[in-house]
Tab-separated table of C-alpha atoms in Angstrom:
chain	number	residue	atom	x	y	z
A	45	LEU	CA	34.136	2.916	-22.309
A	46	LYS	CA	37.920	3.203	-22.691
A	47	ASN	CA	37.578	3.871	-26.418
A	48	LYS	CA	34.867	6.417	-25.738
A	49	ASN	CA	37.132	8.263	-23.314
A	50	LEU	CA	40.142	8.068	-25.618
A	51	LYS	CA	38.048	9.936	-28.214
A	52	LYS	CA	37.326	12.555	-25.550
A	53	GLY	CA	41.073	13.033	-25.081
A	54	ILE	CA	41.410	10.998	-21.863
A	55	SER	CA	44.386	8.664	-22.150
A	56	PHE	CA	45.448	5.873	-19.802
A	57	ILE	CA	48.643	4.486	-18.298
A	58	ASN	CA	49.351	1.080	-16.798
A	59	LEU	CA	49.508	1.071	-13.013
A	60	ASP	CA	52.892	-0.652	-13.269
A	61	ASP	CA	54.340	2.383	-15.075
A	62	LEU	CA	53.115	4.660	-12.282
A	63	SER	CA	54.438	2.518	-9.479
A	64	GLU	CA	57.721	2.166	-7.682
A	65	LYS	CA	56.545	-1.097	-6.119
A	66	ILE	CA	53.550	-3.448	-6.369
A	67	SER	CA	53.589	-6.569	-4.210
A	68	ASP	CA	51.500	-8.537	-1.760
A	69	GLY	CA	52.227	-9.086	1.926
A	70	GLU	CA	53.747	-11.984	3.857
A	71	HIS	CA	52.839	-15.500	2.673
A	72	SER	CA	54.103	-17.330	5.779
A	73	HIS	CA	51.939	-17.744	8.843
A	74	ILE	CA	52.948	-15.301	11.583
A	75	PRO	CA	51.588	-15.987	15.092
A	76	ARG	CA	48.992	-13.401	16.156
A	77	GLN	CA	48.692	-11.969	19.642
A	78	LYS	CA	46.082	-9.932	21.464
A	79	GLU	CA	48.709	-8.040	23.445
A	80	LYS	CA	49.841	-4.755	21.994
A	81	GLY	CA	52.544	-5.082	19.363
A	82	ILE	CA	52.684	-4.322	15.642
A	83	ARG	CA	49.208	-4.165	14.173
A	84	TYR	CA	48.733	-6.891	11.577
A	85	LEU	CA	45.908	-6.165	9.173
A	86	TYR	CA	43.377	-8.686	7.913
A	87	GLY	CA	41.832	-8.316	4.462
A	88	ARG	CA	38.543	-7.476	6.160
A	89	ASN	CA	40.181	-4.495	7.871
A	90	ILE	CA	40.464	-2.683	4.532
A	91	LYS	CA	37.284	-0.821	3.700
A	92	GLU	CA	36.653	1.700	0.931
A	93	GLY	CA	38.795	4.707	1.789
A	94	ILE	CA	39.438	3.754	5.423
A	95	VAL	CA	40.953	1.033	7.585
A	96	ASN	CA	38.622	-0.530	10.126
A	97	PHE	CA	39.722	-2.163	13.383
A	98	ASP	CA	37.509	-4.903	14.734
A	99	PRO	CA	37.887	-4.932	18.541
A	100	ILE	CA	35.723	-8.033	18.947
A	101	SER	CA	37.112	-10.643	16.565
A	102	ASP	CA	40.613	-9.429	15.679
A	103	ALA	CA	43.701	-10.822	17.404
A	104	ALA	CA	45.295	-7.973	15.635
A	105	TYR	CA	49.006	-7.871	16.540
A	106	ILE	CA	52.322	-9.554	15.807
A	107	SER	CA	55.532	-9.200	17.796
A	108	GLU	CA	58.197	-6.613	16.998
A	109	GLU	CA	60.620	-9.514	16.481
A	110	ASN	CA	58.437	-11.146	13.821
A	111	TYR	CA	57.788	-7.787	12.177
A	112	LYS	CA	61.537	-7.269	11.741
A	113	LYS	CA	62.019	-10.863	10.567
A	114	PHE	CA	59.267	-10.874	7.920
A	115	THR	CA	60.105	-7.771	5.899
A	116	ARG	CA	57.484	-8.538	3.266
A	117	THR	CA	54.881	-7.351	5.778
A	118	HIS	CA	56.313	-3.818	5.830
A	119	ILE	CA	54.309	-0.883	4.465
A	120	LYS	CA	55.154	2.808	4.218
A	121	GLN	CA	53.233	6.038	4.669
A	122	ASN	CA	50.851	6.685	1.719
A	123	ASP	CA	51.097	3.137	0.330
A	124	ILE	CA	47.827	2.112	-1.308
A	125	LEU	CA	46.419	-1.035	0.332
A	126	LEU	CA	44.239	-3.199	-1.932
A	127	THR	CA	42.411	-6.396	-0.940
A	128	ILE	CA	43.293	-9.183	-3.381
A	129	VAL	CA	42.069	-12.490	-1.870
A	130	GLY	CA	38.476	-13.318	-0.872
A	131	THR	CA	36.992	-9.843	-0.686
A	132	ILE	CA	38.342	-8.156	-3.786
A	133	GLY	CA	39.146	-4.572	-4.694
A	134	LYS	CA	38.647	-2.577	-1.491
A	135	SER	CA	41.342	0.047	-1.084
A	136	ALA	CA	42.613	2.595	1.414
A	137	ILE	CA	45.760	4.654	1.986
A	138	TYR	CA	48.064	3.658	4.815
A	139	LYS	CA	48.308	6.515	7.313
A	140	THR	CA	50.360	6.050	10.464
A	141	GLU	CA	48.377	8.847	12.147
A	142	TYR	CA	45.471	6.535	12.917
A	143	ILE	CA	46.685	3.080	11.927
A	144	GLY	CA	50.078	3.202	13.631
A	145	LYS	CA	52.916	0.858	12.730
A	146	ALA	CA	51.436	-2.057	10.795
A	147	GLY	CA	52.130	-5.027	8.547
A	148	ILE	CA	50.140	-6.919	5.911
A	149	PRO	CA	49.615	-10.581	4.891
A	150	ARG	CA	49.295	-11.945	1.358
A	151	HIS	CA	45.581	-11.064	1.249
A	152	ILE	CA	46.525	-7.403	0.813
A	153	ALA	CA	48.603	-5.746	-1.919
A	154	LYS	CA	50.688	-2.613	-1.396
A	155	ILE	CA	51.060	-0.146	-4.244
A	156	ARG	CA	53.734	2.540	-3.888
A	157	LEU	CA	53.669	5.254	-6.570
A	158	LYS	CA	56.774	6.830	-8.015
A	159	LYS	CA	57.544	10.274	-6.655
A	160	ASP	CA	57.823	11.974	-10.070
A	161	VAL	CA	54.485	10.867	-11.602
A	162	ASP	CA	51.552	13.155	-12.340
A	163	ASN	CA	49.245	11.254	-10.042
A	164	THR	CA	48.617	10.708	-6.334
A	165	PRO	CA	47.759	7.778	-4.032
A	166	GLU	CA	44.531	9.602	-3.177
A	167	PHE	CA	43.440	9.778	-6.805
A	168	VAL	CA	44.306	6.138	-7.530
A	169	THR	CA	42.433	4.940	-4.439
A	170	ALA	CA	39.401	7.041	-5.340
A	171	PHE	CA	39.583	5.654	-8.895
A	172	PHE	CA	39.578	2.067	-7.573
A	173	ARG	CA	36.378	2.968	-5.699
A	174	SER	CA	34.632	4.363	-8.795
A	175	THR	CA	32.433	2.383	-11.146
A	176	VAL	CA	35.128	2.375	-13.844
A	177	GLY	CA	37.738	1.193	-11.373
A	178	LYS	CA	35.433	-1.532	-10.048
A	179	TRP	CA	34.706	-2.759	-13.571
A	180	GLN	CA	38.409	-3.208	-14.222
A	181	LEU	CA	39.129	-4.882	-10.887
A	182	ASN	CA	36.207	-7.239	-11.446
A	183	ASN	CA	37.347	-8.114	-14.966
A	184	ILE	CA	40.863	-9.156	-13.918
A	185	THR	CA	39.711	-11.226	-10.934
A	186	THR	CA	40.306	-14.973	-11.228
A	187	GLY	CA	39.581	-18.023	-9.055
A	188	ASN	CA	36.556	-20.293	-8.847
A	189	ILE	CA	36.208	-20.951	-5.104
A	190	GLN	CA	38.179	-18.019	-3.677
A	191	PRO	CA	38.394	-14.844	-5.797
A	192	LEU	CA	41.948	-13.672	-6.464
A	193	LEU	CA	43.533	-10.526	-7.854
A	194	SER	CA	47.031	-11.518	-8.965
A	195	ILE	CA	49.889	-9.035	-8.739
A	196	LYS	CA	50.582	-9.696	-12.421
A	197	ASN	CA	47.057	-8.613	-13.382
A	198	ILE	CA	47.070	-5.604	-11.044
A	199	ARG	CA	50.087	-4.240	-12.908
A	200	THR	CA	47.992	-4.071	-16.118
A	201	LEU	CA	45.246	-1.864	-14.669
A	202	ASP	CA	44.486	1.215	-16.773
A	203	ILE	CA	44.754	4.392	-14.697
A	204	PRO	CA	43.458	7.577	-16.370
A	205	LYS	CA	45.907	10.351	-17.213
A	206	ALA	CA	43.421	12.976	-16.103
A	207	LYS	CA	43.985	16.718	-16.205
A	208	LYS	CA	46.018	18.100	-13.333
A	209	GLU	CA	43.145	20.262	-12.077
A	210	PHE	CA	40.892	17.201	-11.811
A	211	ILE	CA	43.528	15.087	-10.050
A	212	ASP	CA	44.185	17.967	-7.645
A	213	LYS	CA	40.470	18.349	-6.901
A	214	ILE	CA	39.967	14.636	-6.177
A	215	THR	CA	43.201	14.482	-4.163
A	216	LYS	CA	42.114	17.407	-1.993
A	217	LEU	CA	38.702	15.863	-1.270
A	218	GLU	CA	40.293	12.495	-0.460
A	219	GLN	CA	42.831	14.084	1.859
A	220	GLU	CA	40.016	15.930	3.629
A	221	GLN	CA	37.927	12.797	4.110
A	222	ILE	CA	40.938	10.846	5.423
A	223	ASN	CA	41.738	13.681	7.832
A	224	ASN	CA	38.125	13.619	9.038
A	225	GLU	CA	38.530	9.941	9.924
A	226	ILE	CA	41.938	10.525	11.510
A	227	ASN	CA	40.489	13.321	13.661
A	228	SER	CA	37.205	11.610	14.584
A	229	LEU	CA	38.603	8.446	16.174
A	230	PRO	CA	40.720	10.227	18.844
A	231	LEU	CA	37.636	12.205	19.882
A	232	ILE	CA	35.774	8.942	20.548
A	233	GLU	CA	38.794	7.576	22.425
A	234	GLN	CA	38.946	10.812	24.417
A	235	ALA	CA	35.267	10.446	25.323
A	236	GLN	CA	35.889	6.833	26.395
A	237	GLN	CA	38.805	7.870	28.606
A	238	LEU	CA	36.674	10.630	30.109
A	239	LEU	CA	33.975	8.074	30.938
A	240	TYR	CA	36.541	5.796	32.610
A	241	GLN	CA	37.814	8.782	34.582
A	242	LYS	CA	34.328	9.813	35.683
A	243	LEU	CA	33.410	6.242	36.653
A	244	GLY	CA	36.385	6.242	39.017
A	245	ILE	CA	36.788	2.439	39.025
A	246	ASP	CA	40.068	0.573	38.654
A	247	PHE	CA	38.793	-2.291	36.511
A	248	SER	CA	42.215	-3.969	36.535
A	249	LYS	CA	41.797	-4.777	40.231
A	250	ILE	CA	38.478	-6.596	39.885
A	251	TRP	CA	38.788	-10.298	40.714
A	252	LYS	CA	38.481	-12.476	37.623
A	253	GLY	CA	38.506	-15.959	39.135
A	254	ASN	CA	40.297	-18.691	37.202
A	255	PHE	CA	37.840	-21.159	38.724
A	256	TYR	CA	34.608	-20.659	40.605
A	257	SER	CA	31.554	-22.458	41.916
A	258	VAL	CA	27.869	-21.595	42.121
A	259	ASN	CA	25.429	-22.201	44.941
A	260	LEU	CA	22.723	-24.629	43.892
A	261	SER	CA	20.029	-22.200	45.022
A	262	ASP	CA	21.462	-19.493	42.722
A	263	PHE	CA	21.787	-21.959	39.883
A	264	LYS	CA	18.184	-23.149	40.195
A	265	GLY	CA	16.840	-19.617	40.193
A	266	ALA	CA	19.034	-18.355	37.370
A	267	ASP	CA	17.885	-17.186	33.977
A	268	LEU	CA	20.704	-18.965	32.146
A	269	TRP	CA	22.701	-22.123	32.893
A	270	THR	CA	25.971	-21.178	31.241
A	271	PRO	CA	29.478	-20.771	32.742
A	272	LYS	CA	29.816	-17.184	31.497
A	273	TYR	CA	26.618	-16.186	33.254
A	274	TYR	CA	28.432	-16.762	36.566
A	275	TYR	CA	31.895	-15.569	35.526
A	276	PRO	CA	33.185	-13.518	38.510
A	277	LEU	CA	34.805	-10.858	36.327
A	278	TYR	CA	31.476	-10.017	34.709
A	279	ILE	CA	29.488	-10.154	37.948
A	280	ASN	CA	32.045	-8.228	40.020
A	281	THR	CA	32.498	-5.551	37.354
A	282	LEU	CA	28.774	-4.796	37.332
A	283	LYS	CA	28.726	-4.789	41.138
A	284	ALA	CA	31.585	-2.265	41.209
A	285	ILE	CA	29.718	0.011	38.816
A	286	LYS	CA	26.464	-0.244	40.793
A	287	GLN	CA	28.254	0.557	44.049
A	288	LYS	CA	29.406	3.914	42.678
A	289	TRP	CA	26.637	4.921	40.285
A	290	PRO	CA	22.911	4.430	39.766
A	291	THR	CA	22.244	2.132	36.818
A	292	VAL	CA	19.256	1.581	34.576
A	293	PRO	CA	18.402	-1.301	32.189
A	294	VAL	CA	18.612	-0.436	28.498
A	295	GLY	CA	15.033	-1.621	28.006
A	296	GLU	CA	13.757	0.991	30.441
A	297	ILE	CA	15.245	3.965	28.622
A	298	VAL	CA	15.194	3.054	24.907
A	299	THR	CA	12.949	1.637	22.249
A	300	VAL	CA	14.630	-1.388	20.672
A	301	LYS	CA	13.825	-2.227	17.062
A	302	LYS	CA	15.086	-5.332	15.292
A	303	GLY	CA	16.356	-5.193	11.711
A	304	ASP	CA	14.987	-7.367	8.912
A	305	GLU	CA	16.079	-10.167	6.608
A	306	VAL	CA	15.361	-9.345	2.986
A	307	GLY	CA	16.421	-12.674	1.432
A	308	SER	CA	19.619	-13.219	-0.524
A	309	ASP	CA	17.610	-13.240	-3.779
A	310	ASN	CA	17.190	-9.494	-3.285
A	311	TYR	CA	20.911	-8.802	-2.799
A	312	ASN	CA	22.610	-6.701	-5.462
A	313	LYS	CA	26.371	-6.229	-5.522
A	314	TYR	CA	27.894	-2.815	-6.122
A	315	LEU	CA	28.359	-3.266	-9.872
A	316	ASP	CA	24.865	-4.714	-10.309
A	317	LYS	CA	22.949	-2.121	-8.299
A	318	ILE	CA	20.983	0.791	-9.711
A	319	ASP	CA	21.131	4.322	-8.322
A	320	SER	CA	17.980	3.929	-6.240
A	321	ASP	CA	19.161	0.740	-4.462
A	322	VAL	CA	19.761	1.072	-0.712
A	323	PRO	CA	22.789	-0.242	1.252
A	324	PHE	CA	22.019	-3.390	3.265
A	325	ILE	CA	23.932	-3.285	6.539
A	326	ARG	CA	25.056	-6.556	8.133
A	327	THR	CA	27.117	-7.043	11.291
A	328	THR	CA	30.326	-6.974	9.224
A	329	ASP	CA	29.342	-3.552	7.895
A	330	LEU	CA	29.737	-1.760	11.222
A	331	VAL	CA	33.185	-0.185	10.888
A	332	ASN	CA	34.973	2.282	13.170
A	333	TYR	CA	31.701	2.931	15.059
A	334	GLU	CA	29.715	3.758	11.898
A	335	VAL	CA	27.999	1.928	9.039
A	336	ASP	CA	30.069	1.144	5.961
A	337	GLN	CA	29.340	3.492	3.080
A	338	PHE	CA	30.148	0.694	0.614
A	339	PRO	CA	28.733	-2.558	2.048
A	340	ASP	CA	28.777	-5.842	0.152
A	341	PHE	CA	25.090	-5.758	-0.766
A	342	TYR	CA	22.301	-3.375	-1.777
A	343	ILE	CA	18.554	-3.926	-1.975
A	344	PRO	CA	15.778	-2.422	-4.134
A	345	LYS	CA	14.212	0.815	-2.969
A	346	GLU	CA	10.751	-0.826	-3.013
A	347	ILE	CA	11.773	-3.227	-0.212
A	348	TYR	CA	13.336	-0.348	1.737
A	349	GLU	CA	10.057	1.576	1.561
A	350	GLU	CA	7.968	-1.494	2.344
A	351	LEU	CA	9.970	-2.341	5.485
A	352	ASN	CA	10.003	1.293	6.679
A	353	GLN	CA	12.511	0.596	9.466
A	354	ASP	CA	12.254	4.133	10.859
A	355	ILE	CA	15.937	4.898	11.310
A	356	LYS	CA	17.503	8.341	11.492
A	357	ALA	CA	20.730	10.183	12.286
A	358	GLY	CA	21.757	9.658	15.899
A	359	ASP	CA	20.216	6.212	16.238
A	360	VAL	CA	22.540	3.797	18.035
A	361	LEU	CA	23.132	0.327	16.545
A	362	PHE	CA	24.100	-2.748	18.562
A	363	THR	CA	24.824	-6.206	17.151
A	364	ASN	CA	22.657	-8.779	18.891
A	365	ASP	CA	23.662	-11.965	17.064
A	366	GLY	CA	26.829	-13.405	15.524
A	367	LYS	CA	29.454	-10.746	16.329
A	368	ILE	CA	27.803	-9.569	19.496
A	369	GLY	CA	28.602	-6.183	20.982
A	370	HIS	CA	29.540	-4.068	17.991
A	371	VAL	CA	28.179	-0.561	18.456
A	372	ALA	CA	27.754	2.261	15.937
A	373	MET	CA	25.798	5.434	15.394
A	374	LEU	CA	24.076	6.649	12.241
A	375	THR	CA	24.893	9.950	10.550
A	376	ALA	CA	22.744	12.139	8.296
A	377	GLN	CA	24.384	10.505	5.244
A	378	ASP	CA	23.155	7.020	6.169
A	379	LYS	CA	20.086	5.849	4.270
A	380	VAL	CA	20.248	2.105	4.911
A	381	ILE	CA	18.407	-1.108	5.702
A	382	LEU	CA	19.505	-3.021	8.810
A	383	GLN	CA	19.898	-6.799	8.972
A	384	SER	CA	17.980	-8.720	11.658
A	385	HIS	CA	21.170	-9.299	13.693
A	386	ILE	CA	21.308	-5.553	14.411
A	387	ARG	CA	19.157	-3.637	16.904
A	388	ARG	CA	18.296	0.041	16.561
A	389	LEU	CA	18.261	1.872	19.911
A	390	ARG	CA	16.530	5.224	20.429
A	391	LEU	CA	16.100	6.970	23.765
A	392	LYS	CA	12.595	7.426	25.113
A	393	ARG	CA	11.560	11.005	25.743
A	394	GLU	CA	10.923	10.355	29.432
A	395	ALA	CA	14.473	8.927	29.809
A	396	ILE	CA	15.954	12.077	28.267
A	397	GLU	CA	13.959	14.273	30.627
A	398	LYS	CA	14.549	12.178	33.752
A	399	TYR	CA	18.270	11.376	33.364
A	400	SER	CA	19.476	14.094	30.894
A	401	LEU	CA	20.616	11.299	28.575
A	402	THR	CA	21.664	11.734	24.944
A	403	GLN	CA	22.091	9.361	22.015
A	404	GLU	CA	25.811	10.183	22.066
A	405	TYR	CA	26.109	9.169	25.723
A	406	LEU	CA	24.156	5.962	25.063
A	407	PHE	CA	26.502	5.118	22.183
A	408	LEU	CA	29.619	5.839	24.231
A	409	VAL	CA	28.545	3.803	27.261
A	410	LEU	CA	27.715	0.814	25.050
A	411	SER	CA	31.165	1.061	23.423
A	412	ILE	CA	32.896	0.360	26.760
A	413	LYS	CA	33.681	-3.353	27.120
A	414	GLU	CA	33.365	-3.359	30.938
A	415	ILE	CA	29.800	-2.133	30.602
A	416	ALA	CA	28.069	-3.517	27.526
A	417	LYS	CA	30.411	-6.237	26.211
A	418	TYR	CA	30.833	-8.003	29.564
A	419	GLN	CA	27.090	-8.052	30.170
A	420	ALA	CA	26.368	-9.161	26.607
A	421	ASP	CA	28.866	-12.016	27.059
A	422	ARG	CA	27.006	-13.114	30.198
A	423	TYR	CA	23.793	-13.456	28.224
A	424	THR	CA	25.295	-15.066	25.118
A	425	VAL	CA	24.101	-18.546	24.133
A	426	ILE	CA	24.522	-20.534	20.904
A	427	GLN	CA	21.288	-20.693	18.976
A	428	SER	CA	21.835	-23.585	16.554
A	429	THR	CA	25.224	-22.323	15.256
A	430	ILE	CA	24.941	-18.555	15.818
A	431	PRO	CA	25.737	-16.783	19.113
A	432	THR	CA	22.889	-14.574	20.340
A	433	ILE	CA	21.808	-12.597	23.388
A	434	SER	CA	18.180	-12.918	22.286
A	435	ASN	CA	16.047	-10.355	24.159
A	436	HIS	CA	18.621	-9.748	26.882
A	437	LEU	CA	19.917	-6.554	25.282
A	438	SER	CA	17.149	-4.829	27.247
A	439	ASP	CA	18.646	-6.224	30.491
A	440	ILE	CA	22.055	-4.624	30.039
A	441	GLU	CA	22.476	-2.010	32.756
A	442	ILE	CA	24.247	1.257	32.073
A	443	PRO	CA	25.522	3.784	34.632
A	444	ILE	CA	23.895	7.197	34.887
A	445	LEU	CA	26.591	9.801	35.474
A	446	ASP	CA	25.961	13.373	36.580
A	447	LYS	CA	24.549	15.884	34.108
A	448	ASN	CA	27.858	17.705	33.519
A	449	ALA	CA	29.734	14.474	32.743
A	450	ILE	CA	27.039	13.391	30.292
A	451	SER	CA	27.245	16.820	28.629
A	452	GLU	CA	31.070	16.655	28.281
A	453	ILE	CA	30.943	13.164	26.791
A	454	THR	CA	28.108	14.143	24.447
A	455	LYS	CA	30.069	17.118	23.108
A	456	LEU	CA	33.100	14.988	22.183
A	457	VAL	CA	31.048	12.233	20.526
A	458	LYS	CA	28.979	14.778	18.609
A	459	GLN	CA	32.144	16.393	17.225
A	460	ALA	CA	33.445	12.970	16.154
A	461	PHE	CA	30.287	12.073	14.239
A	462	GLU	CA	30.043	15.480	12.605
A	463	LEU	CA	33.478	14.732	11.139
A	464	LYS	CA	32.328	11.266	10.056
A	465	ASP	CA	29.252	12.763	8.392
A	466	GLU	CA	31.411	15.264	6.484
A	467	LYS	CA	33.748	12.417	5.505
A	468	LYS	CA	30.894	10.423	3.978
A	469	GLU	CA	29.660	13.483	2.112
A	470	LYS	CA	33.116	14.022	0.600
A	471	ILE	CA	33.474	10.341	-0.398
A	472	LYS	CA	30.091	10.506	-2.105
A	473	GLU	CA	31.156	13.661	-3.951
A	474	VAL	CA	34.439	12.049	-5.078
A	475	THR	CA	32.682	8.943	-6.418
A	476	GLU	CA	30.136	11.018	-8.350
A	477	GLU	CA	32.857	13.317	-9.756
A	478	ILE	CA	34.885	10.394	-11.135
A	479	ASP	CA	31.866	8.591	-12.580
A	480	ASN	CA	30.719	11.802	-14.262
A	481	TYR	CA	34.229	12.443	-15.591
A	482	PHE	CA	34.137	9.134	-17.478
A	483	GLY	CA	30.525	9.482	-18.548
A	484	VAL	CA	29.258	6.491	-16.549
């Protein structure tokens, strides 16, 4: 392919010659903390084109003191972040606007381009995401048990010396898609803050209980015999909500549909898939309240059509097993198959008419830890080795606010997901443009 493109007049340059700095992050172990500090990224936080924050499983901060001490963690605005251990070759540009001050471990490489080169971080990142870029990254990966991209090999990557007009076009599209992500997340946060404001409950004052006891009569009549089922924080939080607002069980207002297992024999990785293959969405593929546009696996279209999962834009997704409590919403760009650990939630018509509910409001309410996550934790049990809430998703109760509040929240969430939909459309366009440019 390189020879073919050289004949077409497309030359290449080593990434090392384009770069001011290429290195990995800190090799030493730095203690993590859940309290706010300097965000410390995991390899799994880097997705194609964006950085994802996992509010459920990430203890995602280090102290300011350790950040200053371990300078190898430091990254600068517009550094390219590339995953190099375990999950290989996912890249995104570091933007303080939505990531904030952050550091990286050895599982992530930082690539800082020279200021005087005829290239941009946006173009290089988009190139890494293309088929040609993936082929190269795959070919220089080593390691038998744990895949590894060495810094030495990364330096040898061939980056195309494309025409300025083409680099400018790709750069513009990439900047637009990044800005869409930067602008969408604050809208969701704004909607969440509005919901907290409308609820009018000071959750910080609810009694947690470092120890507690249960009446035998309550224990005998209970649905579950687990400590979390009786945890005062969870019980008292729901009581506080019910004292101020009417609530309704999820099962009363939505249809719940379980995803499917397709068998690992049917998994195709990105480089092995054909154009008609469909993204297979697992719990790890819910990122920043949406489904990952570039998941780890794809499945044949025939299986997609056979399963006929009946999913559409606006459907709310909730993880029921494993990482319980992740919530996302589908956009018009999402043609996917859902794994069995994910539930698809769609409002019933009668619920919309009776309570003036919207899919956006349903999504937003389920994204609030004091509502959905606390209740999901109450119902969580270990099934063999995997945590699950089984059929108890339908028992989670959500507050019904007044019509105007629901409308305000809906408007903000809708704006956020319109931006996310546009972002996905632009990323798709970029990928197709680069593949076509190289005749893939």
